[in-house]
C-alpha positions as a printed NumPy array, in Angstrom:
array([[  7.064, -40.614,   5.396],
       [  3.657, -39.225,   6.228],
       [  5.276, -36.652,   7.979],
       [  6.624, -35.299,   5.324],
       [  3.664, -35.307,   3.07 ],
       [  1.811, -33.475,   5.911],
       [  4.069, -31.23 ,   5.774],
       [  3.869, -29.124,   3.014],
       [  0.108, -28.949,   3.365],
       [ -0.201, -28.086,   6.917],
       [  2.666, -24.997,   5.932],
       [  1.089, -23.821,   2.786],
       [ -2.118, -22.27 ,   4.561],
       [  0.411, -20.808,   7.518],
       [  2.596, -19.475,   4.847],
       [ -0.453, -17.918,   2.733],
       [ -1.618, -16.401,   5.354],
       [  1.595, -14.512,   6.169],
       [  1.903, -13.64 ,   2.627],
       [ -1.103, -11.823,   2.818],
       [ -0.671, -10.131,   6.014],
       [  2.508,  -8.686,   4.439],
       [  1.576,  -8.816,   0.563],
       [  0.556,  -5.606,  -1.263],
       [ -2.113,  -3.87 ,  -1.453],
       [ -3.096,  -0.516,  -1.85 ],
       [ -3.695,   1.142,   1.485],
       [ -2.424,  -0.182,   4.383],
       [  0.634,  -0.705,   7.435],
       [  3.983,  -0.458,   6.357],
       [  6.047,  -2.422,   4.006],
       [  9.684,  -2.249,   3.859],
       [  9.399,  -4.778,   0.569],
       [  6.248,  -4.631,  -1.633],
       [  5.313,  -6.1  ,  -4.957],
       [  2.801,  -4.866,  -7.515],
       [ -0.712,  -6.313,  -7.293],
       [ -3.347,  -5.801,  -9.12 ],
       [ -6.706,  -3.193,  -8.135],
       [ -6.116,  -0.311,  -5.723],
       [ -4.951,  -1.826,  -3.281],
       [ -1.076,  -1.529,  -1.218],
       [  0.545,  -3.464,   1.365],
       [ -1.396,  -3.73 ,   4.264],
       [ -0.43 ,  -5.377,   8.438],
       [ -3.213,  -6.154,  10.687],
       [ -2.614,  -4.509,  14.079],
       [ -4.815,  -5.29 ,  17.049],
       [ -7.146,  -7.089,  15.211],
       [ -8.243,  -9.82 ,  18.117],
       [ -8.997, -13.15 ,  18.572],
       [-11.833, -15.05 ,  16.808],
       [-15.255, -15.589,  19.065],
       [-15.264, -19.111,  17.206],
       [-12.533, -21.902,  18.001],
       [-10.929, -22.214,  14.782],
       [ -8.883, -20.129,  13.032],
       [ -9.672, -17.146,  11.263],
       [-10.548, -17.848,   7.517],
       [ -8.878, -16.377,   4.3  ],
       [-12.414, -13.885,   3.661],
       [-12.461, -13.195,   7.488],
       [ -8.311, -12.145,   7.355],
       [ -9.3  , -10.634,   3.877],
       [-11.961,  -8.622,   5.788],
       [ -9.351,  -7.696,   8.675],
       [ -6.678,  -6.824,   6.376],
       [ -9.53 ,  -4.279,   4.257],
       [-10.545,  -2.974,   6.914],
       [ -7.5  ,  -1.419,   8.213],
       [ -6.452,  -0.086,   5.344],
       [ -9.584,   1.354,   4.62 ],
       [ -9.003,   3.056,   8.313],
       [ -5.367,   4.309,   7.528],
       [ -6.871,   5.698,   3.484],
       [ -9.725,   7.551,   5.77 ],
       [ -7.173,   9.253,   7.712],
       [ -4.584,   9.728,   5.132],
       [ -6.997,  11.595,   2.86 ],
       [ -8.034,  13.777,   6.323],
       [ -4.592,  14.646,   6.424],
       [ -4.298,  15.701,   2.926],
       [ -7.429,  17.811,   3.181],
       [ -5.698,  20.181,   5.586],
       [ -2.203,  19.954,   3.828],
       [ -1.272,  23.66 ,   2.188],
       [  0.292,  23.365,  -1.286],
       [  2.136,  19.917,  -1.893],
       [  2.423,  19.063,   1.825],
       [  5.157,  19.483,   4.326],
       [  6.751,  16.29 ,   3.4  ],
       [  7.273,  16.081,  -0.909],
       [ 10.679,  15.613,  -0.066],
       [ 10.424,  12.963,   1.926],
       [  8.442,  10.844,  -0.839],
       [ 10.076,   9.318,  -4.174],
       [  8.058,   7.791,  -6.996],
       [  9.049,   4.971,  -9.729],
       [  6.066,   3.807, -12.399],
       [  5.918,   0.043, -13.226],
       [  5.86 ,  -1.224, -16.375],
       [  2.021,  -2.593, -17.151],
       [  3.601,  -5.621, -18.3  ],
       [  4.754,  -6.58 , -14.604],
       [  0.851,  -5.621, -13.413],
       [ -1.12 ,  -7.366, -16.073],
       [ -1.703,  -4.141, -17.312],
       [ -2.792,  -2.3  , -14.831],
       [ -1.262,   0.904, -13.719],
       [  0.91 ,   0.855, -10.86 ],
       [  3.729,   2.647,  -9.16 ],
       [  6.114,   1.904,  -6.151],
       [  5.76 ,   4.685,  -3.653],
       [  8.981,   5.672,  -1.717],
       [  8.489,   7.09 ,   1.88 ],
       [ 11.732,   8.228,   3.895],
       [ 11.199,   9.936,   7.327],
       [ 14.162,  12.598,   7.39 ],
       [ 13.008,  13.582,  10.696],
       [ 14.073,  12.354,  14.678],
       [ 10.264,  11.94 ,  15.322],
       [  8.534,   8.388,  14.207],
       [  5.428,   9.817,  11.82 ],
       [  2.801,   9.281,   9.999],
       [  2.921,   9.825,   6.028],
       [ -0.217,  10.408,   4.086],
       [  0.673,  10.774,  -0.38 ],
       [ -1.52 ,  11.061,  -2.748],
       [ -0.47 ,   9.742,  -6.548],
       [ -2.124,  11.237,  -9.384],
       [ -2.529,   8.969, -12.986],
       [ -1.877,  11.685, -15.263],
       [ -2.585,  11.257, -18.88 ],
       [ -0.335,  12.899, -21.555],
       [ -2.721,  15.755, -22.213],
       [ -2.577,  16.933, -18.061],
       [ -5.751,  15.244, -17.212],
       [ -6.078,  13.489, -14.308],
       [ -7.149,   9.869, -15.133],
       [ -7.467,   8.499, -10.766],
       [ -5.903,   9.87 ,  -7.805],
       [ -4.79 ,   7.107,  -5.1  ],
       [ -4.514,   7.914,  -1.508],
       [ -2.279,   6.064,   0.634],
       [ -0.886,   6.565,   4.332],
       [  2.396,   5.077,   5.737],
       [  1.875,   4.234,   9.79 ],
       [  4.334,   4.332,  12.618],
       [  7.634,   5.311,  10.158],
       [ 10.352,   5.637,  12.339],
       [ 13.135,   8.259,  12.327],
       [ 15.202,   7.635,   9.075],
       [ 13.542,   4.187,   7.98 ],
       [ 11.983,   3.934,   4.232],
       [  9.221,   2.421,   3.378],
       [  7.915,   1.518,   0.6  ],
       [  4.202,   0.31 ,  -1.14 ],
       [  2.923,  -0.104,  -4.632],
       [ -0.557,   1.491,  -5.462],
       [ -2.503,   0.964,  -8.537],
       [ -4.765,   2.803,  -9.984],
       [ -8.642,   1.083, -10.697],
       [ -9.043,   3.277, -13.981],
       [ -6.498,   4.075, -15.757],
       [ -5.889,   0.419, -15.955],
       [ -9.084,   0.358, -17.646],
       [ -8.056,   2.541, -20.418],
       [ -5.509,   2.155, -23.277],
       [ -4.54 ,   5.737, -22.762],
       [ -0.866,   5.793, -21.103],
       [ -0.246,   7.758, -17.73 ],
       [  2.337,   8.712, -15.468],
       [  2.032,   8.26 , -12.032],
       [  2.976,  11.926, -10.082],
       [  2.919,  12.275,  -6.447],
       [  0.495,  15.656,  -5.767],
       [  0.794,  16.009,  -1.962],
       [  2.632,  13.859,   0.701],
       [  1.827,  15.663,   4.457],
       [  3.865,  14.379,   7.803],
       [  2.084,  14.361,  10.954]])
């Protein structure tokens, strides 16, 4: 019987810990599921992160920290990307958009980014999603980048925006570039 008590609270920090490794936020690895989260963040997979100098386990802020950090990395190189993309990008076809009701997102604004890789190459997919009020102007601009998509998979990551959800003024959620490298 202790067993079983143990349990459940030895697998709820193992299972929190993979949640957030594969949970959303707003820039980060690859997601082939997502689900909205709240602030600008997207789905985000440590890669080559290392070992810990001390001899326990990585805490949540120090996995917090890891998982940031890399997508901070991928947004740095996504918006590079974009910089040098002509027009929309070579790869608005590629990318689908859906808005999610604020009711889901406690209100904040949020929208489920589709990424489909219609070529025979594995690639790298940097979109950026405007938060367009009704009048044209541009309330926040989210960049996000999609890593290592092979050919034909989808992927897929919510991304919020920090200010419109800070406003009561509605906005849609349009995708302005999406380049393929």
């Amino acid at each position: 019987m202790h067993r079983s008590r143990l349990a459940p609270a030895l697998l709820a920090p193992l299972l929190a810990a993979a949640l957030t490794a594969c949970g959303s936020d707003d820039e980060g690895g690859d997601a082939s599921t997502a689900t909205p989260s709240t602030g600008a963040t997207e789905s985000a997979s440590p890669s080559g992160t290392g070992a810990s100098q001390s001899a326990s386990p990585p805490g949540q802020a120090e996995r917090d920290a890891s998982v940031s950090a890399e997508g901070a990395r991928i947004r740095a190189s996504a918006s590079a990307q974009l910089q040098d993309a002509e027009g929309r990008g070579n790869a608005a076809s590629d990318v689908s958009l859906q808005g999610v009701a604020t009711a889901r997102t406690d209100g904040q604004r949020t929208a489920l980014v589709r990424v489909t890789n219609s070529t025979d190459e594995e690639a790298f997919y940097a979109v950026q999603v405007d938060f367009v009020a009704e009048d044209g102007t541009v309330v926040d601009s989210v960049v996000t980048g999609f890593t290592d998509v092979d050919p034909g998979e989808r992927v897929e990551r919510y991304v919020s925006s920090r200010k419109a959800g800070q406003s009561d003024t509605p906005t849609t959620p349009r995708v302005v570039k999406a380049e393929r490298d």
